[in-house]
């Protein structure tokens, strides 16, 4: 840092001397300015360069971020308020901004809140919002608790810990679409003719039947919304565990062993030690995984495509499992303005939930 | 002072009894202690059995889909569709892998596209990230902190907000169905810049000054000193970026969904990709060729698992700091 300061100062001095010398040369006896030596020229050039080089280094990042990050924020807000009133056959309705319509010179967009009201009053949007909320509220606590249990168990064993740790991390390094298809294959029945008997009931149903249960139509034609959601919850939790275990185990390993020794000395039970020492000491990490879990949950999309396909639902019940992000991309086909409004609503929800989480964790997190 | 000594004394003498006899605080007779210590040992063994059973069950649950994917990819369609599924293929049908390539999906092309996009975007992204991180870590300029803060602030905004407008921008530039549309918009990751800047800042400034005295240029210094010293972080960034390209789905499907530029994940979910064609009649059936589908899934998954095996440390370090998938 200090070095850069020196170079900059040098440069300023040089540039300043240049400027003061120039008028003196004019007013004087036309005395020829002594030409700068090679060395001096080099220093001067370097000094000038050092003022600007940081910006040159940053240029690619600034240009790309400007076009693909900063502009979209402005533009999305802009188009989400844009649209026009269309009258045809006596009825008038609002048409949100769309790129293809905007190319037509007869289109004159006005600003208004109608994109937002049309999103909120859309029954489809309500379905998507409900699905998203349900999935988030169910999967985040389950995966956090499970990850906490696994992390504590991992932390209290020595042999094989590395092996287990590696196995538990595997779901993270997978493609959610590809493995979603594997889950679909596990839960799906091969049932070419829904009025007859299925050819194969799928491995999960086979296991259930082996334990004396009855098979369930998890995700084929005619399956219940509840069964579909169970499959999704299982897959999402399976997928969410690795990151949470990684963070929580990292936290556990940095906890000072003395607390546990003290608890041992006091003869505290394991259960009490867990709730009174482990959980409070881990509270910052728990808050972190809960917050990132909520954010991820609200953006749930690819897991559902992986299991149920691009139509976001079992055969014969398309879009029944659609989520907020799915709604945004679906709306893009109709109007980018409407999609923008939906994206802004999602952003506000995520922001609000994160703020609430931060507020709660400020009160509950112990340090 | 007296209290302190008291505490010290209790700590010195009491812990063993206290630890072994949680219900009674007072010291117990000798044989009682032996009894309880035996009991404690039994409890300890049971706790360990419980722990290992629990962890093994979780491990089986985690591994089962991988196992199912592998064996399903090697079964014949008849065996796959049996009423009682077999846990090991009666006969290894390697031709499923061929079927995955020759089916409705041009799998070879999809892999090639994905590799091209992955490699080019990772290389370019590294260059941009290194230059920016260097400017933020080593150079002094007006508005540095403001600029860095502004960049960090963009990390808070969810990607969906960018996608809509970026789609319009890319259409405007005429980039639809080109590799450019897949590479350029997500070239700069503020998170990677942040990660690398932190690493660069740990490199002592004296090295830079020494290099300056020797007349080394900035770029040479960056190349010869900074990059080797920050290699672990750069490896983390490279792997995470590659994995991100390999797994990306939403953006590629939106902007480049034609035969020449489609990426692997988009192709996998093509509904017509794995329809079973009866080899005897040559007719399409209403059955899905699940073994071929699973073979394609295996081919997508294996490279990821291999990379994970070789670079486990780098991946886990990068991930624990980011909290973002891919």
XYZ file of C-alpha atoms in Angstrom:
693
model
C 0.000 0.000 0.000
C 2.657 2.490 1.104
C 4.621 1.682 -2.010
C 1.738 2.583 -4.257
C 1.328 5.834 -2.371
C 4.969 6.670 -3.034
C 4.649 5.957 -6.713
C 1.512 8.066 -6.947
C 3.172 10.957 -5.138
C 6.170 10.731 -7.402
C 3.875 10.851 -10.354
C 2.039 13.898 -9.063
C 5.312 15.683 -8.462
C 6.509 14.897 -11.951
C 3.300 15.921 -13.628
C 3.235 19.112 -11.563
C 6.805 20.010 -12.503
C 5.938 19.487 -16.127
C 3.074 21.923 -15.888
C 5.000 24.611 -14.052
C 7.915 24.365 -16.416
C 5.863 24.860 -19.529
C 4.733 28.520 -19.046
C 8.169 29.451 -17.799
C 9.602 28.209 -21.043
C 7.135 30.303 -23.029
C 7.658 33.552 -21.126
C 11.429 33.206 -20.915
C 14.028 33.502 -23.604
C 12.580 30.664 -25.638
C 15.014 28.555 -23.780
C 14.768 25.046 -24.965
C 13.581 22.734 -22.242
C 16.243 20.159 -21.558
C 14.971 16.964 -23.139
C 13.990 14.293 -20.681
C 16.458 11.510 -20.505
C 15.355 8.004 -21.357
C 15.308 7.112 -17.685
C 13.165 10.131 -16.777
C 10.738 9.424 -19.598
C 10.376 5.909 -18.383
C 9.657 7.052 -14.843
C 7.159 9.619 -16.070
C 5.380 7.065 -18.182
C 5.335 4.611 -15.323
C 3.942 7.223 -12.984
C 1.138 8.107 -15.348
C 0.413 4.447 -15.910
C 0.301 3.723 -12.198
C -2.568 6.186 -11.828
C -4.680 4.326 -14.325
C -3.553 0.732 -14.240
C -5.940 -0.284 -11.469
C -8.846 0.752 -13.668
C -7.366 -1.088 -16.625
C -7.128 -4.237 -14.533
C -10.695 -3.784 -13.382
C -12.052 -2.894 -16.805
C -13.223 -6.342 -17.948
C -14.995 -6.997 -14.658
C -16.604 -3.553 -14.623
C -17.846 -3.806 -18.217
C -19.350 -7.267 -17.753
C -20.845 -6.491 -14.365
C -22.232 -3.256 -15.746
C -23.994 -4.922 -18.653
C -25.082 -8.167 -17.047
C -25.536 -7.264 -13.391
C -26.141 -3.558 -12.849
C -28.218 -2.858 -15.940
C -30.512 -5.861 -15.340
C -31.367 -4.566 -11.874
C -32.441 -1.221 -13.334
C -34.082 -2.729 -16.378
C -36.042 -5.376 -14.504
C -37.506 -2.768 -12.183
C -38.321 -0.598 -15.209
C -40.075 -3.219 -17.304
C -41.943 -4.677 -14.365
C -43.899 -1.407 -14.215
C -44.466 -1.260 -17.980
C -47.386 -2.399 -20.060
C -50.297 -1.178 -22.145
C -54.066 -1.288 -22.165
C -55.408 -3.240 -25.115
C -58.989 -3.010 -26.292
C -60.447 -5.633 -28.503
C -64.085 -6.592 -29.010
C -65.327 -4.253 -26.309
C -63.174 -5.602 -23.505
C -60.027 -3.965 -22.231
C -57.152 -5.692 -20.553
C -53.593 -5.007 -19.432
C -50.727 -6.410 -21.446
C -47.388 -6.442 -19.660
C -44.156 -5.432 -21.376
C -42.881 -8.001 -23.807
C -39.758 -7.818 -25.931
C -41.371 -9.007 -29.144
C -44.302 -6.582 -28.812
C -41.951 -3.732 -27.981
C -40.332 -4.124 -31.411
C -43.656 -3.119 -32.971
C -43.671 0.687 -33.485
C -47.382 0.861 -32.638
C -46.751 -0.262 -29.093
C -46.762 2.532 -26.544
C -46.052 1.358 -23.042
C -47.189 3.202 -19.952
C -46.126 2.779 -16.350
C -48.345 1.224 -13.714
C -48.667 -1.384 -11.012
C -50.794 -3.704 -13.118
C -48.103 -6.319 -13.663
C -47.866 -6.748 -9.920
C -51.624 -6.921 -9.424
C -52.001 -9.412 -12.247
C -49.292 -11.610 -10.702
C -50.764 -11.499 -7.216
C -54.316 -12.190 -8.405
C -53.135 -15.092 -10.581
C -54.385 -18.371 -9.104
C -51.359 -20.069 -10.662
C -49.065 -17.741 -8.719
C -50.824 -18.665 -5.481
C -50.202 -22.365 -6.227
C -46.540 -21.682 -6.918
C -46.167 -19.593 -3.778
C -47.868 -22.264 -1.638
C -45.672 -25.034 -3.055
C -42.528 -22.983 -2.483
C -43.477 -22.014 1.057
C -44.445 -25.575 1.986
C -41.256 -27.078 0.592
C -39.088 -24.492 2.346
C -40.827 -24.657 5.697
C -40.710 -28.467 5.710
C -37.240 -29.126 4.312
C -35.184 -26.500 6.163
C -35.938 -27.706 9.727
C -35.678 -31.379 8.764
C -32.367 -31.026 6.976
C -30.913 -28.748 9.667
C -31.825 -31.111 12.513
C -30.613 -34.147 10.628
C -27.367 -32.420 9.658
C -26.827 -31.383 13.266
C -27.321 -34.946 14.497
C -24.990 -36.317 11.851
C -22.352 -33.684 12.558
C -22.446 -34.384 16.303
C -22.237 -38.131 15.654
C -19.303 -37.618 13.271
C -17.568 -35.408 15.787
C -17.761 -38.026 18.532
C -16.130 -40.859 16.596
C -12.524 -41.244 15.481
C -12.135 -44.305 13.235
C -13.865 -44.069 9.844
C -14.746 -40.408 10.340
C -13.038 -39.330 7.107
C -14.789 -42.110 5.175
C -18.231 -41.126 6.443
C -17.477 -37.459 5.875
C -16.571 -38.139 2.244
C -19.674 -40.266 1.652
C -21.967 -37.648 3.167
C -20.529 -34.971 0.911
C -21.203 -36.898 -2.309
C -24.716 -35.520 -2.990
C -23.197 -32.046 -3.205
C -21.045 -32.857 -6.208
C -23.882 -34.125 -8.335
C -26.055 -32.699 -11.025
C -29.491 -32.071 -9.493
C -31.290 -32.893 -12.727
C -29.382 -36.149 -13.265
C -29.789 -37.466 -9.722
C -33.403 -36.246 -9.699
C -33.960 -38.638 -12.568
C -32.473 -41.439 -10.461
C -34.891 -40.624 -7.632
C -37.715 -40.625 -10.157
C -36.620 -44.066 -11.332
C -36.627 -45.290 -7.726
C -40.099 -44.011 -6.872
C -41.754 -44.468 -10.245
C -43.888 -47.420 -11.228
C -43.555 -48.714 -14.733
C -47.176 -48.552 -15.651
C -47.803 -48.255 -19.364
C -51.532 -48.758 -18.952
C -52.993 -47.072 -15.823
C -56.155 -49.189 -15.898
C -54.182 -52.423 -15.587
C -51.530 -53.653 -13.190
C -48.140 -51.934 -13.181
C -45.255 -53.897 -14.710
C -42.893 -52.873 -11.936
C -43.762 -50.951 -8.776
C -40.303 -49.441 -8.355
C -37.644 -50.211 -5.767
C -39.055 -47.983 -3.013
C -42.470 -49.639 -3.218
C -40.788 -53.037 -3.282
C -38.981 -52.192 -0.053
C -42.209 -50.914 1.510
C -44.017 -54.109 0.525
C -41.149 -56.216 1.869
C -41.767 -54.623 5.268
C -45.454 -55.418 5.034
C -46.682 -52.009 3.859
C -48.868 -51.258 0.881
C -47.484 -49.647 -2.231
C -48.069 -45.985 -2.858
C -48.537 -44.194 -6.142
C -45.685 -41.739 -5.526
C -45.502 -39.896 -8.797
C -47.267 -41.701 -11.624
C -50.472 -40.583 -13.282
C -53.172 -40.022 -10.675
C -50.765 -39.663 -7.738
C -51.752 -37.377 -4.881
C -50.171 -33.989 -4.308
C -49.155 -35.172 -0.848
C -47.225 -38.175 -2.206
C -45.517 -35.935 -4.775
C -44.453 -33.555 -2.030
C -43.045 -36.402 0.086
C -40.822 -37.451 -2.815
C -39.655 -33.873 -3.284
C -38.965 -33.378 0.428
C -36.867 -36.555 0.538
C -34.870 -35.501 -2.500
C -34.363 -31.919 -1.367
C -33.235 -32.997 2.114
C -30.862 -35.582 0.580
C -29.439 -32.811 -1.552
C -29.249 -30.188 1.214
C -27.481 -32.316 3.848
C -23.842 -32.158 2.610
C -23.424 -28.421 2.843
C -25.073 -28.241 6.253
C -23.001 -31.126 7.626
C -19.819 -29.501 6.304
C -20.532 -26.173 7.985
C -21.796 -27.627 11.272
C -18.933 -30.115 11.594
C -16.487 -27.296 10.901
C -18.127 -25.385 13.733
C -18.034 -28.339 16.103
C -14.358 -28.914 15.499
C -13.536 -25.353 16.444
C -15.445 -25.554 19.737
C -13.126 -25.438 22.707
C -12.896 -28.909 24.263
C -12.778 -27.392 27.766
C -16.518 -26.770 27.742
C -17.126 -30.466 27.311
C -14.574 -31.381 29.937
C -16.287 -29.022 32.338
C -19.648 -30.578 31.550
C -18.166 -34.018 32.150
C -16.784 -32.902 35.478
C -20.204 -31.654 36.459
C -21.707 -34.970 35.393
C -24.011 -33.356 32.857
C -26.017 -35.819 30.766
C -25.332 -36.118 27.051
C -28.738 -34.725 26.174
C -28.279 -31.696 28.389
C -24.730 -31.172 27.088
C -26.120 -31.165 23.566
C -28.797 -28.565 24.257
C -26.885 -26.433 26.734
C -23.397 -26.448 25.210
C -23.325 -27.741 21.657
C -26.354 -25.900 20.288
C -25.544 -22.488 21.830
C -21.890 -22.692 20.777
C -22.928 -23.701 17.275
C -25.677 -21.096 17.020
C -23.824 -18.860 14.530
C -23.322 -21.802 12.169
C -26.899 -22.984 12.675
C -28.148 -19.492 11.856
C -25.964 -19.499 8.750
C -27.261 -22.812 7.404
C -30.855 -21.876 8.208
C -30.586 -18.569 6.366
C -28.883 -20.068 3.306
C -31.397 -22.921 3.499
C -34.325 -20.509 3.349
C -32.803 -18.601 0.444
C -32.160 -21.852 -1.422
C -35.633 -23.113 -0.607
C -37.322 -20.079 -2.093
C -35.342 -20.625 -5.271
C -36.233 -24.318 -5.543
C -36.694 -25.289 -9.163
C -34.203 -27.721 -10.684
C -34.911 -30.529 -8.177
C -38.505 -30.568 -9.359
C -37.504 -30.505 -13.023
C -35.129 -33.373 -12.269
C -37.828 -35.578 -10.773
C -41.003 -34.535 -12.553
C -39.683 -33.098 -15.812
C -40.051 -29.720 -17.425
C -43.820 -29.678 -16.936
C -43.366 -29.590 -13.155
C -45.885 -32.246 -12.239
C -46.864 -35.898 -12.632
C -48.402 -37.040 -15.906
C -51.908 -35.624 -16.246
C -51.321 -32.957 -13.614
C -48.876 -30.555 -15.239
C -47.596 -27.547 -13.256
C -49.158 -28.808 -10.019
C -45.707 -28.697 -8.363
C -44.553 -25.437 -9.884
C -42.571 -23.006 -7.726
C -41.890 -19.272 -7.667
C -38.840 -19.556 -9.892
C -40.815 -21.804 -12.232
C -43.556 -19.183 -12.349
C -41.040 -16.489 -13.293
C -39.686 -18.504 -16.207
C -43.152 -19.541 -17.315
C -44.291 -15.899 -17.330
C -41.354 -14.908 -19.511
C -43.082 -16.563 -22.440
C -46.087 -14.263 -21.933
C -44.553 -11.002 -20.805
C -41.127 -10.133 -19.479
C -42.765 -7.330 -17.506
C -44.929 -9.779 -15.607
C -41.930 -12.068 -15.035
C -40.010 -9.062 -13.720
C -42.815 -8.245 -11.316
C -42.825 -11.853 -10.066
C -39.023 -11.771 -9.659
C -39.234 -8.558 -7.646
C -41.895 -10.108 -5.415
C -39.611 -13.116 -4.887
C -36.721 -10.799 -4.080
C -38.809 -8.921 -1.511
C -39.925 -12.183 0.104
C -36.364 -13.534 0.291
C -35.106 -10.221 1.637
C -37.840 -10.065 4.287
C -37.305 -13.666 5.396
C -33.552 -13.109 5.617
C -34.075 -9.982 7.697
C -36.422 -11.834 10.072
C -33.885 -14.654 10.327
C -31.093 -12.214 11.070
C -33.225 -10.467 13.686
C -34.119 -13.729 15.403
C -30.558 -14.988 15.293
C -29.283 -11.717 16.736
C -31.449 -12.416 19.756
C -30.695 -16.130 19.940
C -27.144 -16.445 18.692
C -24.924 -16.417 21.689
C -21.916 -14.592 20.362
C -8.637 -16.300 47.092
C -9.945 -19.006 49.356
C -12.672 -19.667 46.820
C -10.120 -20.157 44.101
C -8.199 -22.757 46.030
C -11.458 -24.489 46.822
C -12.313 -24.709 43.165
C -8.863 -25.912 42.312
C -9.051 -28.589 44.972
C -12.383 -29.899 43.808
C -11.201 -29.927 40.242
C -8.084 -31.793 41.253
C -9.675 -34.502 43.293
C -13.284 -34.764 42.285
C -13.402 -35.219 38.508
C -12.974 -38.958 38.368
C -15.656 -39.766 40.886
C -17.912 -37.054 39.567
C -17.547 -38.241 36.021
C -18.298 -41.814 36.938
C -21.070 -41.090 39.341
C -23.242 -38.386 37.848
C -26.329 -38.869 40.026
C -24.517 -38.728 43.345
C -22.244 -35.761 43.887
C -20.534 -37.126 46.950
C -17.573 -39.523 46.773
C -18.743 -43.140 46.854
C -17.122 -46.255 48.337
C -14.480 -47.995 46.246
C -16.389 -51.054 44.996
C -19.318 -48.856 43.967
C -16.957 -46.897 41.756
C -15.686 -50.044 40.127
C -19.238 -51.193 39.524
C -20.307 -47.922 37.961
C -17.159 -47.714 35.858
C -18.034 -51.091 34.412
C -21.553 -49.856 33.815
C -20.098 -46.734 32.221
C -18.018 -48.853 29.915
C -21.058 -50.834 28.824
C -22.966 -47.594 28.239
C -20.051 -46.256 26.242
C -19.987 -49.349 24.037
C -23.706 -49.045 23.437
C -23.351 -45.356 22.578
C -20.668 -46.197 20.030
C -22.740 -49.022 18.551
C -25.632 -46.573 18.272
C -23.455 -43.901 16.668
C -21.978 -46.228 14.084
C -25.360 -47.789 13.284
C -26.884 -44.361 12.760
C -24.012 -43.174 10.570
C -24.044 -46.391 8.557
C -27.785 -46.070 7.932
C -27.340 -42.490 6.741
C -24.420 -43.566 4.554
C -26.565 -46.288 2.961
C -29.342 -43.771 2.280
C -26.850 -41.388 0.716
C -25.203 -44.076 -1.403
C -28.302 -45.978 -2.467
C -29.290 -43.696 -5.396
C -25.749 -43.969 -6.793
C -25.880 -47.750 -6.511
C -29.327 -47.865 -8.100
C -28.207 -45.617 -10.923
C -25.196 -47.843 -11.684
C -26.981 -51.188 -11.637
C -30.021 -49.850 -13.515
C -27.744 -48.614 -16.276
C -26.496 -52.173 -16.773
C -29.820 -54.046 -16.775
C -31.798 -55.026 -19.817
C -35.120 -53.203 -20.138
C -36.966 -56.471 -19.406
C -35.029 -56.986 -16.223
C -35.518 -53.364 -15.218
C -39.277 -53.714 -15.628
C -39.560 -56.916 -13.597
C -42.228 -56.972 -10.890
C -39.591 -57.746 -8.276
C -36.528 -55.625 -9.016
C -33.198 -57.421 -8.924
C -30.477 -55.979 -6.717
C -27.703 -56.978 -9.117
C -28.010 -57.268 -12.917
C -28.316 -60.902 -14.025
C -26.437 -59.924 -17.145
C -24.418 -56.794 -17.775
C -25.921 -54.980 -20.750
C -23.169 -52.568 -21.754
C -25.063 -51.708 -24.929
C -27.261 -49.373 -22.846
C -24.368 -46.929 -23.008
C -24.372 -47.187 -26.759
C -28.146 -46.710 -26.776
C -27.736 -43.546 -24.721
C -25.524 -42.113 -27.465
C -27.616 -43.249 -30.404
C -31.090 -42.580 -28.966
C -33.131 -39.413 -29.415
C -30.272 -37.581 -27.776
C -27.016 -36.635 -29.455
C -25.095 -37.252 -26.258
C -21.641 -36.827 -27.825
C -22.510 -33.371 -29.091
C -24.004 -32.421 -25.728
C -20.821 -33.448 -23.922
C -18.664 -31.588 -26.422
C -20.747 -28.409 -26.049
C -20.607 -28.623 -22.275
C -16.832 -29.124 -22.255
C -16.264 -26.210 -24.658
C -18.406 -23.861 -22.586
C -16.933 -25.117 -19.318
C -13.275 -24.761 -20.342
C -13.562 -21.418 -22.127
C -15.677 -19.780 -19.447
C -13.403 -21.058 -16.682
C -10.239 -19.770 -18.367
C -11.692 -16.347 -19.134
C -13.218 -16.138 -15.703
C -9.841 -16.875 -14.091
C -8.160 -14.067 -16.057
C -10.822 -11.528 -15.103
C -10.880 -12.672 -11.487
C -7.093 -12.556 -11.074
C -6.798 -9.061 -12.584
C -9.613 -7.654 -10.468
C -8.465 -9.325 -7.270
C -4.954 -7.998 -7.886
C -6.238 -4.459 -8.351
C -8.240 -4.645 -5.138
C -5.489 -6.293 -3.114
C -2.343 -4.510 -4.265
C -3.076 -1.281 -6.102
C -4.100 2.055 -4.675
C -6.686 4.086 -6.505
C -9.413 6.543 -5.768
C -12.793 4.963 -5.019
C -11.320 1.539 -4.336
C -13.380 0.776 -1.257
C -16.521 2.199 -2.801
C -16.059 0.056 -5.883
C -15.377 -3.072 -3.865
C -18.379 -2.443 -1.625
C -20.634 -1.890 -4.628
C -19.485 -5.174 -6.142
C -20.112 -7.058 -2.901
C -23.588 -5.531 -2.682
C -24.610 -7.145 -5.970
C -24.110 -10.552 -4.351
C -27.282 -10.030 -2.319
C -29.564 -9.951 -5.332
C -31.039 -13.273 -6.470
C -30.044 -14.444 -9.935
C -33.611 -14.615 -11.235
C -33.706 -10.851 -11.270
C -30.785 -10.752 -13.713
C -31.961 -13.590 -15.896
C -35.030 -11.865 -17.325
C -33.248 -8.715 -18.380
C -30.136 -10.593 -19.481
C -32.308 -12.635 -21.792
C -33.482 -9.395 -23.408
C -29.911 -8.076 -23.624
C -28.641 -11.273 -25.183
C -31.479 -11.221 -27.731
C -30.665 -7.598 -28.492
C -26.989 -8.487 -29.093
C -28.093 -11.328 -31.396
C -26.409 -13.870 -29.157
C -29.303 -16.315 -28.888
C -28.164 -19.857 -29.685
C -24.451 -19.055 -29.517
C -21.756 -20.130 -27.086
C -21.111 -16.454 -26.353
C -24.483 -16.207 -24.627
C -23.532 -19.154 -22.445
C -20.080 -17.839 -21.566
C -20.010 -14.058 -21.263
C -22.906 -13.039 -18.963
C -21.676 -15.077 -16.003
C -17.963 -14.561 -16.506
C -17.487 -12.348 -13.464
C -18.200 -13.798 -10.074
C -17.888 -11.226 -7.326
C -17.554 -14.031 -4.831
C -14.468 -15.427 -6.564
C -12.928 -11.952 -6.745
C -13.550 -11.558 -3.023
C -12.081 -14.977 -2.244
C -8.930 -14.342 -4.256
C -8.476 -10.811 -2.961
C -8.457 -12.134 0.611
C -5.787 -14.622 -0.418
C -3.677 -12.011 -2.232
C -3.807 -9.721 0.788
C -2.135 -12.387 2.906
C 0.947 -12.316 0.688
C 3.432 -9.959 2.391
C 3.852 -6.594 0.727
C 7.642 -6.827 1.111
C 7.722 -9.293 -1.752
C 6.062 -6.733 -3.991
C 8.458 -3.975 -2.934
C 11.449 -6.227 -3.511
C 10.158 -7.055 -6.954
C 9.673 -3.355 -7.690
C 13.224 -2.566 -6.670
C 14.407 -5.270 -9.026
C 12.388 -3.627 -11.764
C 9.937 -6.472 -12.181
C 6.770 -5.461 -13.971
C 3.403 -5.882 -12.274
C 2.230 -8.577 -14.620
C 5.436 -10.559 -14.213
C 5.174 -10.258 -10.439
C 1.564 -11.351 -10.602
C 2.465 -14.329 -12.747
C 5.636 -15.391 -10.919
C 4.753 -14.689 -7.299
C 1.084 -14.030 -6.619
C -0.439 -16.778 -8.728
C 1.795 -19.589 -7.427
C 1.218 -18.475 -3.847
C -2.543 -18.304 -4.311
C -2.691 -21.579 -6.228
C -4.991 -23.404 -3.746
C -7.653 -20.712 -4.038
C -7.288 -20.657 -7.819
C -7.753 -24.423 -7.927
C -10.898 -24.104 -5.790
C -12.250 -21.432 -8.126
C -11.442 -23.473 -11.229
C -13.195 -26.568 -9.935
C -16.260 -24.757 -8.662
C -16.633 -22.855 -11.919
C -16.241 -26.023 -13.994
C -18.799 -27.820 -11.886
C -21.113 -24.856 -12.221
C -20.924 -25.006 -16.022
C -21.393 -28.746 -16.020
C -24.546 -28.493 -13.900
C -26.097 -25.298 -15.262
C -29.610 -25.683 -16.510
C -31.865 -22.617 -16.353
C -29.838 -20.133 -18.371
C -28.669 -22.593 -21.078
C -32.198 -23.829 -21.616
C -33.380 -20.257 -22.035
C -30.764 -18.914 -24.451
C -29.202 -21.853 -26.289
C -31.622 -24.701 -26.761
C -30.819 -25.686 -30.335
C -29.080 -28.861 -31.459
C -25.705 -27.209 -31.977
C -25.404 -25.500 -28.604
C -27.554 -27.432 -26.135
C -25.772 -28.403 -22.916
C -25.859 -31.797 -21.259
C -28.267 -31.086 -18.388
C -30.799 -29.506 -20.739
C -30.601 -32.505 -23.055
C -31.113 -34.993 -20.220
C -34.540 -33.661 -19.464
C -35.696 -33.689 -23.080
C -38.967 -35.647 -22.812
C -38.493 -37.466 -26.121
C -34.898 -38.467 -25.422
C -35.293 -41.958 -23.988
C -38.375 -43.465 -25.621
C -37.829 -47.178 -26.114
C -37.736 -48.260 -29.731
C -38.617 -51.902 -30.227
C -35.621 -53.393 -32.046
C -37.780 -56.063 -33.713
C -40.357 -53.771 -35.292
C -38.474 -50.475 -35.246
C -41.583 -48.853 -33.773
C -41.548 -46.408 -30.884
C -43.306 -47.714 -27.808
C -44.879 -45.937 -24.859
C -42.125 -47.308 -22.621
C -39.242 -45.223 -21.381
C -35.855 -46.849 -21.888
C -34.835 -46.363 -18.261
C -31.550 -48.303 -18.503
C -30.348 -46.057 -21.321
C -31.513 -43.015 -19.394
C -29.610 -44.195 -16.328
C -26.536 -44.820 -18.505
C -26.653 -41.175 -19.615
C -27.061 -40.106 -15.993
C -24.017 -42.189 -15.022
C -21.971 -40.500 -17.743
C -22.947 -37.086 -16.377
C -22.272 -38.055 -12.764
C -18.973 -39.953 -13.019
C -16.781 -36.983 -14.075
C -18.119 -35.001 -11.122
C -17.348 -37.806 -8.699
C -13.844 -38.250 -10.154
C -13.089 -34.544 -9.788
C -14.366 -34.730 -6.229
C -12.108 -37.681 -5.396
C -9.003 -35.892 -6.653
C -9.753 -32.405 -5.368
C -11.808 -33.134 -2.261
C -9.903 -30.641 -0.103
C -10.230 -27.754 -2.545
C -13.905 -28.341 -3.185
C -14.829 -28.573 0.478
C -12.819 -25.484 1.328
C -14.393 -23.446 -1.437
C -17.888 -24.661 -0.642
C -17.757 -24.037 3.082
C -17.073 -20.391 2.328
C -19.632 -19.883 -0.379
C -22.780 -21.715 0.584
C -23.863 -21.748 -3.027
C -24.303 -24.787 -5.139
C -22.148 -24.688 -8.256
